[in-house]
XYZ file of C-alpha atoms in Angstrom:
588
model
C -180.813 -103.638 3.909
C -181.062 -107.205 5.683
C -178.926 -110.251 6.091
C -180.274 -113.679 6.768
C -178.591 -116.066 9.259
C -178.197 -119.616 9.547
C -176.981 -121.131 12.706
C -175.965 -124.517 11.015
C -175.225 -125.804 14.421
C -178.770 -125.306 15.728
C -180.578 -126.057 12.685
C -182.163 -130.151 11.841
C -183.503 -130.413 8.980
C -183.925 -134.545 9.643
C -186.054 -133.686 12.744
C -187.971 -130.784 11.432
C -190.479 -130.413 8.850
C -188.561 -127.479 6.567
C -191.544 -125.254 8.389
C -188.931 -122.285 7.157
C -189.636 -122.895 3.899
C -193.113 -124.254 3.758
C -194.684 -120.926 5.439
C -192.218 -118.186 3.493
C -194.702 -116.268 1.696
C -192.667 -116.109 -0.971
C -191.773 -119.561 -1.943
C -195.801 -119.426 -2.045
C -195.819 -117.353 -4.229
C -193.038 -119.591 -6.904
C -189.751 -117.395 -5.800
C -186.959 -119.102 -4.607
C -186.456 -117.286 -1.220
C -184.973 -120.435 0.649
C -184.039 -123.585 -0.786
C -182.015 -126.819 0.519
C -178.523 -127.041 -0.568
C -176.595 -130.046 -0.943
C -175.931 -130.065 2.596
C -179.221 -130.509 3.830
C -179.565 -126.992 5.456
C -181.633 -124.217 4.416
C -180.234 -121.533 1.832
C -182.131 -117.940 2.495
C -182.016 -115.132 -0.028
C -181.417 -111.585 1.234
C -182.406 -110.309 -2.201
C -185.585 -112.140 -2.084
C -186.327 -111.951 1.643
C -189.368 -109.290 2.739
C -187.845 -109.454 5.996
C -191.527 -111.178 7.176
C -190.025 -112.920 10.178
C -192.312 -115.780 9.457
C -189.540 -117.932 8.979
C -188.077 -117.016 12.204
C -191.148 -118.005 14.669
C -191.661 -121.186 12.760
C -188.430 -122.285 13.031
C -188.647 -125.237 15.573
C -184.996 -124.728 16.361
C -184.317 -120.956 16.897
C -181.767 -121.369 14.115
C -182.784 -118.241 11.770
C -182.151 -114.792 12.200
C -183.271 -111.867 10.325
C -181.571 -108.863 10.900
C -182.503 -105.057 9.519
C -179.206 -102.981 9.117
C -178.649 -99.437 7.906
C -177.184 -98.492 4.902
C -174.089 -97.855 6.111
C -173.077 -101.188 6.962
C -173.620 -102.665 3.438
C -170.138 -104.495 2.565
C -168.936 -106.657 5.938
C -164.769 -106.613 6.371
C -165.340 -110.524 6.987
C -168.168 -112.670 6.132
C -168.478 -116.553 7.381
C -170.723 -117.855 3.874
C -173.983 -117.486 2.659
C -176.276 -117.085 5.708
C -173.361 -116.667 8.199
C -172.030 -114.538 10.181
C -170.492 -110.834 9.513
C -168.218 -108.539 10.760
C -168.099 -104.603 9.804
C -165.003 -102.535 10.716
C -161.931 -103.490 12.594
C -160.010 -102.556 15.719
C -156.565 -100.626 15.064
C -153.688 -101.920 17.234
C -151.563 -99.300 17.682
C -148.112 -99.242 18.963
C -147.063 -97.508 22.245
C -150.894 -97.889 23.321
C -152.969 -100.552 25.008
C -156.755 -101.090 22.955
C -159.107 -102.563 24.839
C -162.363 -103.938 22.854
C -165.502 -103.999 25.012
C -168.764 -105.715 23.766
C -170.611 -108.944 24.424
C -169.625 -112.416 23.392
C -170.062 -113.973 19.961
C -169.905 -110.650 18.357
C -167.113 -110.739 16.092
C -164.136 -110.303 18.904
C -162.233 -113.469 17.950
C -162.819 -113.343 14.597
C -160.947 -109.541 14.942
C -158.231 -110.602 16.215
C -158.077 -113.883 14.126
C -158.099 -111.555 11.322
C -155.270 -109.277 12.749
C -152.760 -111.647 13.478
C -152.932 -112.930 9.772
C -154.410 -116.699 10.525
C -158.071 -115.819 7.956
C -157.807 -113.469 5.177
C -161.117 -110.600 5.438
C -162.856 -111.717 2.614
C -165.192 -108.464 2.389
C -168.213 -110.555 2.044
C -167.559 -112.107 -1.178
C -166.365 -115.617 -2.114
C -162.429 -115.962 -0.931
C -160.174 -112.958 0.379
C -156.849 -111.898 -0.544
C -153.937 -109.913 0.736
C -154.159 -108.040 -2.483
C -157.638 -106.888 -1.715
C -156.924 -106.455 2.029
C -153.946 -103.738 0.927
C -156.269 -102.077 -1.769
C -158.952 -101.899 0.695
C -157.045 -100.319 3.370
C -154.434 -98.081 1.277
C -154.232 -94.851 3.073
C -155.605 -95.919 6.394
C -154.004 -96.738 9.644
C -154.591 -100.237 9.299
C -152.401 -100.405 5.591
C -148.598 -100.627 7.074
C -149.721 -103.494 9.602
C -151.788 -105.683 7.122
C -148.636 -105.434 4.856
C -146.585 -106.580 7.262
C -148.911 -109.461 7.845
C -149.074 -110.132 4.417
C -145.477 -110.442 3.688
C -145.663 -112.788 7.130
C -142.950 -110.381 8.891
C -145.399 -110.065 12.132
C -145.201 -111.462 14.786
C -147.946 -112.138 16.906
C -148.197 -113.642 20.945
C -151.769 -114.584 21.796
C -153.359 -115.833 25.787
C -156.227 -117.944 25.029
C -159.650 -117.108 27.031
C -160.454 -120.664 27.938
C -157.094 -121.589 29.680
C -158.580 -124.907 31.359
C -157.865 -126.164 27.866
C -154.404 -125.706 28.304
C -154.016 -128.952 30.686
C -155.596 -130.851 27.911
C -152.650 -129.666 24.994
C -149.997 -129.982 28.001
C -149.261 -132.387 30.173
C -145.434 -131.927 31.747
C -143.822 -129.183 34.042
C -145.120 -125.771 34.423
C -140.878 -124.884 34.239
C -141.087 -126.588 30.787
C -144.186 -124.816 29.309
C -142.377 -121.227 30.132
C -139.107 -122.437 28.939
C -140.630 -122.766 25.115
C -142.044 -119.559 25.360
C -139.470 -117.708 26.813
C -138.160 -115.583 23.062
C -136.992 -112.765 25.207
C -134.977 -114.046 28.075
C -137.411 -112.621 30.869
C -139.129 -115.615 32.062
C -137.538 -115.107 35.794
C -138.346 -111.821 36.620
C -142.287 -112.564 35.257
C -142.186 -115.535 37.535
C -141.062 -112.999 40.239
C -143.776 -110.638 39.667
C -146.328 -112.645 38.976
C -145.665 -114.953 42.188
C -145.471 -118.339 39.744
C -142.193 -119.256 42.078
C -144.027 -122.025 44.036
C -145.677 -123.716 41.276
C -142.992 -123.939 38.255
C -142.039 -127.821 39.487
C -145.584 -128.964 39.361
C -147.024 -130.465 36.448
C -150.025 -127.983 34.471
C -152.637 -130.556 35.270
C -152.048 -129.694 38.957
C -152.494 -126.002 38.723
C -155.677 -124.210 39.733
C -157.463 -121.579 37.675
C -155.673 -118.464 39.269
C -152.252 -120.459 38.675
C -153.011 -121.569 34.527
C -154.607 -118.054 34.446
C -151.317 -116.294 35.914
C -148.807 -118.739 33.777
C -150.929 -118.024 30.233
C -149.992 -114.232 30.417
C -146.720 -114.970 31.478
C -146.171 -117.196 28.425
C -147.692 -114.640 26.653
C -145.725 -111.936 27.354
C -142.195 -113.984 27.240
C -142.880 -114.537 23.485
C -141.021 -112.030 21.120
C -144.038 -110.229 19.140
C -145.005 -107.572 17.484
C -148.348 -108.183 18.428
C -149.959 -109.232 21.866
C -153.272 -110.108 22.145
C -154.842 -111.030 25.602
C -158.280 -112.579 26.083
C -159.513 -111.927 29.048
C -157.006 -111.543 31.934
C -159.181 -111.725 34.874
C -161.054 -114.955 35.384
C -160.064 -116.624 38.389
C -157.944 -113.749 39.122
C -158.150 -111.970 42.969
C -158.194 -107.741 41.962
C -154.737 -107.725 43.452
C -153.629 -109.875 40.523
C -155.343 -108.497 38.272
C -153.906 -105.167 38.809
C -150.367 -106.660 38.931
C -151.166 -108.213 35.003
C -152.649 -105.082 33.824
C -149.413 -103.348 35.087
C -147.378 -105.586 33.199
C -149.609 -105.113 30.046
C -149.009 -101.950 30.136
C -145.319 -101.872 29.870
C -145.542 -104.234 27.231
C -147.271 -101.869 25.537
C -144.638 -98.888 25.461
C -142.699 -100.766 22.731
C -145.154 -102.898 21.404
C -148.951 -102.912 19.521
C -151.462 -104.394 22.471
C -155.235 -105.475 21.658
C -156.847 -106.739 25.542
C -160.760 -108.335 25.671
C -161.990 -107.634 29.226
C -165.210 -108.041 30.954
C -163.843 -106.582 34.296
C -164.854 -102.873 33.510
C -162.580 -101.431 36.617
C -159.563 -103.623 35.202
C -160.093 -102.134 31.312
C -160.575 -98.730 32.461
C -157.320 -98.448 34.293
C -155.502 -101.150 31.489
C -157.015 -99.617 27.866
C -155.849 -96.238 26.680
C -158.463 -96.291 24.163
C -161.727 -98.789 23.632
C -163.332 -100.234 20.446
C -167.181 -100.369 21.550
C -168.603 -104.056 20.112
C -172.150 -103.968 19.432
C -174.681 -106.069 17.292
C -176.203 -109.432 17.424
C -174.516 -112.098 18.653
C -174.279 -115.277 16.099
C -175.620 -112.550 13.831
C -173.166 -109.929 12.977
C -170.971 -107.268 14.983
C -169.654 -103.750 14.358
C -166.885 -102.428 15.814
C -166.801 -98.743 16.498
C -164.105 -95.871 15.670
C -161.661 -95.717 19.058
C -163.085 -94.014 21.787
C -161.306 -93.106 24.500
C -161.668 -95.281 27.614
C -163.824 -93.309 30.117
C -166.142 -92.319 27.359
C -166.698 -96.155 25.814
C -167.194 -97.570 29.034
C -169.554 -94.796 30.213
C -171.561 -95.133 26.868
C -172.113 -99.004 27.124
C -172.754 -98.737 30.522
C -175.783 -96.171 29.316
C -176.717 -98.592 26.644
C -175.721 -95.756 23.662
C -173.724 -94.688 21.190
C -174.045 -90.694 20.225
C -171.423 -90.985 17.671
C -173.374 -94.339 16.507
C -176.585 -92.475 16.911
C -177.040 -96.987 18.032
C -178.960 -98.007 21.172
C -177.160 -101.311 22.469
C -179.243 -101.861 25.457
C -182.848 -100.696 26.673
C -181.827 -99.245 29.601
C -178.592 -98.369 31.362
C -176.508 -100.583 33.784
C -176.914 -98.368 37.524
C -174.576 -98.190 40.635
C -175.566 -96.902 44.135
C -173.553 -94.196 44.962
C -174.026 -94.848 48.451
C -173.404 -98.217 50.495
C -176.809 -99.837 51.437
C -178.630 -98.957 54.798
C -177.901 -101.985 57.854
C -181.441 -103.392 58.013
C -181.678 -104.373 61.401
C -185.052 -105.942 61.696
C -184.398 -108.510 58.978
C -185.186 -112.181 60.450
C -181.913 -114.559 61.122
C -182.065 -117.785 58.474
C -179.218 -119.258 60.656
C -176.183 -118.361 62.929
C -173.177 -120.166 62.190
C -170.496 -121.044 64.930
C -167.066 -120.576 64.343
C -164.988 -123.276 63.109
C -161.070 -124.342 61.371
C -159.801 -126.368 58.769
C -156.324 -127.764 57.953
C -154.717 -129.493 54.957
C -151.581 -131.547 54.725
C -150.333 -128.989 52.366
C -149.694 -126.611 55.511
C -153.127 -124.194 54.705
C -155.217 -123.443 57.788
C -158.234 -121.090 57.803
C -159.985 -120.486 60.555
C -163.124 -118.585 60.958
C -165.309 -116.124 62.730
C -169.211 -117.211 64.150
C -171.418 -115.096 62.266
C -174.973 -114.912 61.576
C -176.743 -115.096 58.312
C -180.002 -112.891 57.239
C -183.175 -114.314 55.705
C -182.972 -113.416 52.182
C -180.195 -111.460 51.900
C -177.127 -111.693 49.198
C -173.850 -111.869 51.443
C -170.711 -111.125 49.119
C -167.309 -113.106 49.972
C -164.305 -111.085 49.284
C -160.382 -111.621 49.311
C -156.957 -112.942 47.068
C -157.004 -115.814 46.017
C -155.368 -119.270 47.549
C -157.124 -117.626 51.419
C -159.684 -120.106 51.460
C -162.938 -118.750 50.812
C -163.642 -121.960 48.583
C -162.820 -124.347 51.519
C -165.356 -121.871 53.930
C -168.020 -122.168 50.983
C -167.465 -126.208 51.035
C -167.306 -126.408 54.508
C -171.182 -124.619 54.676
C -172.384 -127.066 51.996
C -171.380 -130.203 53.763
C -169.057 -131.088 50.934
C -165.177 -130.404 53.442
C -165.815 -131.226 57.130
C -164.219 -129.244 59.753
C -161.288 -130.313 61.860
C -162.657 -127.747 64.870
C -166.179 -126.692 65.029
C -169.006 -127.832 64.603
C -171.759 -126.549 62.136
C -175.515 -127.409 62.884
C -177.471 -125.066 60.504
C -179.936 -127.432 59.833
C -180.753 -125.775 56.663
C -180.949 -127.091 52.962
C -177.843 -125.430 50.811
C -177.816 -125.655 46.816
C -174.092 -125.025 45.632
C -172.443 -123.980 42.496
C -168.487 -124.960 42.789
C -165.891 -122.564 41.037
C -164.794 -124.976 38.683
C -167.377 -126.602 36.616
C -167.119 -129.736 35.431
C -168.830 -130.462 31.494
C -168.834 -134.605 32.134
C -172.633 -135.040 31.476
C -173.087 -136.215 28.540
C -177.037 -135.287 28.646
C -179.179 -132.082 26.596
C -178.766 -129.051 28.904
C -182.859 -129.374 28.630
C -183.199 -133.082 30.149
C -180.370 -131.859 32.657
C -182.104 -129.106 34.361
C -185.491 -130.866 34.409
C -183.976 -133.573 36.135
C -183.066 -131.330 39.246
C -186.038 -129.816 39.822
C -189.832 -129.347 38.751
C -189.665 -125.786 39.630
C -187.439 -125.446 36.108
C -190.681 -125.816 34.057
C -192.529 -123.622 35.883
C -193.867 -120.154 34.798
C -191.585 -118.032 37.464
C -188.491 -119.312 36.981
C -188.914 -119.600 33.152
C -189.339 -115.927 33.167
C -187.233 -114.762 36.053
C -184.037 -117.336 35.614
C -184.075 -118.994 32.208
C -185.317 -116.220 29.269
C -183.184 -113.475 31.436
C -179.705 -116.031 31.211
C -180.731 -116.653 27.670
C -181.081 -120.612 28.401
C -183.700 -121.255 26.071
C -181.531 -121.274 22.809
C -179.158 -123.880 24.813
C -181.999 -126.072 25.218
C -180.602 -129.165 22.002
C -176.812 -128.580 23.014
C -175.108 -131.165 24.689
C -173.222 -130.227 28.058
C -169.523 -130.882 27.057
C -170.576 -128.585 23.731
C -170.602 -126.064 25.866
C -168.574 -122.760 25.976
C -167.371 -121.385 29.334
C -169.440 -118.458 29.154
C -172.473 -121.083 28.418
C -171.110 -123.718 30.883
C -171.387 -121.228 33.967
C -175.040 -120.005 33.114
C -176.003 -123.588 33.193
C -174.419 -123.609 36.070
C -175.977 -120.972 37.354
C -179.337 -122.137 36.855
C -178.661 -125.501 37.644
C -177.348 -123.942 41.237
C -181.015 -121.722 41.692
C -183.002 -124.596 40.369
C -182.796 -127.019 43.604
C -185.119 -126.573 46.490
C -182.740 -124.771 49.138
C -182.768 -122.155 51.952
C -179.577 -120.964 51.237
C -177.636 -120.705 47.781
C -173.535 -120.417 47.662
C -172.318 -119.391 44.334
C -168.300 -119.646 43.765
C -167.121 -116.858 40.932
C -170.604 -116.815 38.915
C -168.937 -113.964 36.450
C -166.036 -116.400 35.007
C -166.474 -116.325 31.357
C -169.463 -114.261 31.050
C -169.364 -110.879 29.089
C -170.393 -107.437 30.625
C -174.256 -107.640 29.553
C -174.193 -111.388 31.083
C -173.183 -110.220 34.522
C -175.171 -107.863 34.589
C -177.971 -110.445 34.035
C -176.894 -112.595 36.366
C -176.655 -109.447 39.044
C -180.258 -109.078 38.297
C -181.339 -112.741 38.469
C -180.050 -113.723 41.495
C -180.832 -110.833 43.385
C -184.386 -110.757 42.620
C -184.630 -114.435 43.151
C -183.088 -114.148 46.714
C -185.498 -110.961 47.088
C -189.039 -112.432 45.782
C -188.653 -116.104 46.854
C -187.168 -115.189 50.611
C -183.748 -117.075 50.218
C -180.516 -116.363 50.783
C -177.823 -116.260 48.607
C -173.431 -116.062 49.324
C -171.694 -115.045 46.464
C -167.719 -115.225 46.134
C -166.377 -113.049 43.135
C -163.492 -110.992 42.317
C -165.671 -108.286 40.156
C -165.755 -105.178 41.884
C -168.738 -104.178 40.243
C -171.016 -107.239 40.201
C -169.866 -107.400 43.964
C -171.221 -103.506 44.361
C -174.274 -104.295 42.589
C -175.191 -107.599 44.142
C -174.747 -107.186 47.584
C -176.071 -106.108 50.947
C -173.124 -107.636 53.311
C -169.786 -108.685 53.223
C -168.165 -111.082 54.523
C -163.874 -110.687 54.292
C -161.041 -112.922 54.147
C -157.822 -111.551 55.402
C -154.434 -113.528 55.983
C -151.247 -114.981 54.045
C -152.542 -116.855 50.688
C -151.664 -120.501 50.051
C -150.313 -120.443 54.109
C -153.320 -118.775 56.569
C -156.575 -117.538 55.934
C -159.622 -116.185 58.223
C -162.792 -115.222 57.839
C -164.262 -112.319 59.485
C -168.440 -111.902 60.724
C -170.437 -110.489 58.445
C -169.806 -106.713 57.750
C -171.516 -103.882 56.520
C -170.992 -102.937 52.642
C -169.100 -100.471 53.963
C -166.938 -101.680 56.797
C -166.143 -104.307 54.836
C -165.180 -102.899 51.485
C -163.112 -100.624 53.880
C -161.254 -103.412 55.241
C -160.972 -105.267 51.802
C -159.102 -102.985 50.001
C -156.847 -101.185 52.506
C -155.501 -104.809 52.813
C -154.823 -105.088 48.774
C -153.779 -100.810 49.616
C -155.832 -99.568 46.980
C -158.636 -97.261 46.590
C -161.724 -96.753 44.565
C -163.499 -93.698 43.008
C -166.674 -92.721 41.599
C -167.386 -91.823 38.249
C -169.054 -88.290 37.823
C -171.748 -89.244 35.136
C -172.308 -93.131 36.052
C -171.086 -93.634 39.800
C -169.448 -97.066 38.490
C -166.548 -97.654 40.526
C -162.862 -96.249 39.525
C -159.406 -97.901 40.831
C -157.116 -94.255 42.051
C -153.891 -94.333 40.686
C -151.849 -95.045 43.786
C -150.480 -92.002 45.517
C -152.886 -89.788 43.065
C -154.714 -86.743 45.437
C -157.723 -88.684 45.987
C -156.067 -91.716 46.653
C -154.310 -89.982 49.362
C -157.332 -88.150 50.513
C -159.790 -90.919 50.795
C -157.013 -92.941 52.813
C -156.378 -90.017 55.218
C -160.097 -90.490 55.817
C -160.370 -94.205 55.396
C -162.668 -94.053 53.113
C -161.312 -96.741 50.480
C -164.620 -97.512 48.363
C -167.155 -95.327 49.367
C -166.142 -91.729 48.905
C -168.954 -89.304 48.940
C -169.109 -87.299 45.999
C -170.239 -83.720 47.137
């Protein structure tokens, strides 16, 4: 079995000449395998279709995908049209439990959940959908009681939104005001309490940085009276000492109520989820979502790159984690030393900061909550923020990637990137930056098009594009799905690696921060009021001194090595901090 797929939004038939259906054997041959409907775009038929692939290297566009699939997945729960995309199987919120769905993006999540809170009908893959087909469908399965309850409109359903810098755009007054009309069950003070929003209810949304609209989405999410929550993506923007403090909140939500929670962060989902739906397929092209599995064992399994149960291969090889911190290479040349220096805003912020010195082409790692500074060091280093006290002569070139990016070019992502730099177009970076981020099928979209997810690996490449000696990269895993940072891990290390350059990462991900880098440099001090930055430390040291300050610990995983938060005052968490050993616990 095969399904054709159009991506409408990619394909031009006014600037192409219909090379899809000139060079189908079959059209050749008098069948009519694609033809041109109405709306200009090309109709494929999976009857007809040999599954050549012709069609798909011709394509000028990258528009058309042909896609094998077993038997099993013959009849799609939800299918977008002729040509478009499909969705097999469902996740099951249950009550009393938190589900966590883990898979990459544009695979069907949205369209899930979409589905489960009762805003589009599954349509099974034929023309229109109706409750009274949903209920047939599903009679004697766990999912029958909550579709009729969506059906007869008696659920309720509180969704967060994964791009929350659109929320500015739909809201303009008080942060006090947006809570207010979302507060159903009377409990907006105490989640202003524990989510430290105290400081920033007066000021308008507009005002509010990503951490802060991040931080007052869930709480307006969780005020609402549901049956339902759904939260999409918790941790963008989000230091792991907030994220921790959501996930605990989640979770008592979830006692008395159904939870569903998309989350790239996989140290965040495994101590949030009590069970996982594994997401797997081609994205734009279809997605299946798998039977629950229980939390260690999904994670585990993607992180492999396989399914048993599936008997389905979702990766070619496995995502790895060293199990030990990385050596201190001594006789690695200086780039630069940096002196120390201090900054101070009108707002009443100071950070001040340690002289350190910075290794040719290594990947430093900037750690430490949020609202400490460790943008304002990062801007200070690029030139873009000069220092009140200090002075920095590095006399080096620095290419920098902000935290917040900004989608006012209204230019082809294409024409954008080959205006930085030559070195785009050539053979190297083509094959060790752009096919890895998947850049290439961005090429005809316009930047403010552009998802968030899509937005930062532009971004991204933009940022490694320019001729520097040094690279600073602010949160590079916002928005991007597990298989993405993982990507991005890759890219950025082996470019600092093979080219000689250095690269500073800040990022709140645990494990892109374990897998990217060789030092750390750590933030300590009061957010929003003090913040300093330490000297370079050893993965070790560092991590060490990171986390006893957020007083939490991390564990191993038996069978991967990924990284585990303890449950506090659990016997390892109170053996590894009776040996100070917060991160890097040797497994015997």
């Amino acid at each position: 079995m095969r399904i054709a797929i159009l991506n409408k939004d990619r394909c031009q038939p006014r600037r192409c000449s219909h090379e899809c259906e000139k060079y189908c054997p079959r059209v050749r041959t008098g069948d009519e395998t694609i033809i041109f409907a109405e709306d200009g775009k090309p109709f494929i038929s999976e009857e007809l279709c040999v599954g050549c692939g012709i069609c798909i290297n011709r394509c000028p566009f990258d528009a058309i995908m042909i896609i094998g699939l077993p038997e099993a997945l013959k009849f799609p729960t939800h299918r977008y049209g002729p040509n478009g995309f499909a969705l097999y199987g469902l996740p099951v919120p249950q009550k009393g439990r938190v589900t966590g769905i883990l898979g990459p993006n544009g695979i069907g999540k949205s369209t899930a959940v979409q589905i489960l809170s009762g805003r589009l009908v599954p349509n099974f893959g034929e023309e229109g959908g109706t409750w009274d087909r949903v209920l047939e469908h599903y009679a004697g399965t766990a999912l029958y009681d909550y579709f009729k309850a969506v059906a007869n409109d008696s659920l309720k359903v509180s969704q967060k939104p994964q791009y929350i810098d659109l929320i500015p755009k739909a809201f303009k007054d008080k942060t006090s005001a947006l809570l207010a009309r979302t507060d159903d069950r009377g409990i907006m003070d105490e989640l202003v309490e524990r989510l430290d929003l105290s400081h920033i209810v007066d000021r308008n949304i507009t005002e509010l940085s990503g951490g802060e609209l991040q931080r007052v989405a869930i709480a307006a999410c969780a005020a609402k009276d549901a049956d339902f929550y759904f939260f999409d993506e918790i941790s963008p923007y989000l230091d792991i000492y907030q994220r921790i403090n959501c996930a605990k909140l989640i979770q008592e939500i979830a006692q008395e109520k159904a939870v569903l929670v998309v989350e790239h962060d996989l140290a965040i989902l495994d101590m949030l989820a009590d069970i996982v739906h594994v997401a797997y397929g081609e994205p734009g092209g279809y997605g299946v979502m798998t039977l629950p599995k229980g939390v260690r064992i999904a994670i585990n399994q993607y992180l492999k790159g396989y399914l048993p149960e599936e008997n389905v291969r979702v990766r070619p090889e496995a995502i790895s984690f060293e199990v030990h911190p990385p050596r201190n290479e001594t006789e690695i040349d200086t780039l630069v030393d940096y002196s120390s220096f201090s900054k101070k805003y009108k707002e009443g912020f100071a950070l001040e900061t340690d002289s350190g010195s910075i290794k040719q082409g290594e990947v430093l790692g900037i750690v430490g909550p949020n609202g400490i500074g460790k943008s304002t060091f990062m801007k200070v280093l690029a030139g873009e923020v000069e220092p009140d006290e200090g002075k920095l002569d590095m006399n080096i070139s620095i290419s920098y990637k902000p935290q917040y990016i900004k989608a006012d070019i209204h230019m082809q992502v294409q024409f954008f990137l080959r205006g930085i730099s030559r070195k785009f177009d050539s053979s190297y970076f083509q094959t060790e930056v752009v096919k890895p981020l998947g850049l290439e099928k961005l090429y005809e979209r316009s930047i403010p098009e552009l998802s968030g997810g899509e937005l930062q690996r532009v971004a991204i490449t933009a940022c490694l594009c320019r001729d520097a000696d040094m690279y600073l990269l602010d949160e590079p895993s916002a928005h991007l799905d597990v298989e993405q940072r993982s990507m991005v891990t890759k890219v950025i290390k082996r470019f600092a690696e093979n080219n000689g350059k250095t690269a500073m990462v800040v990022d709140h991900d645990i494990y892109m921060i374990d897998m990217l880098s060789e030092r750390l440099i750590v933030f300590e001090g009061e957010p929003a009021v003090y913040g300093k930055a330490h000297a370079p430390l050893s993965m070790h040291d560092g991590m060490n001194k990171f986390l006893s300050n957020l007083n939490i610990t991390f564990r191993r995983d038996e069978d991967t090595r990924r990284p585990r938060v303890n449950k506090p005052d659990s016997r390892l968490d109170r053996e590894q901090r009776s040996k100070g050993e917060y991160y890097y616990n040797v497994l015997e």
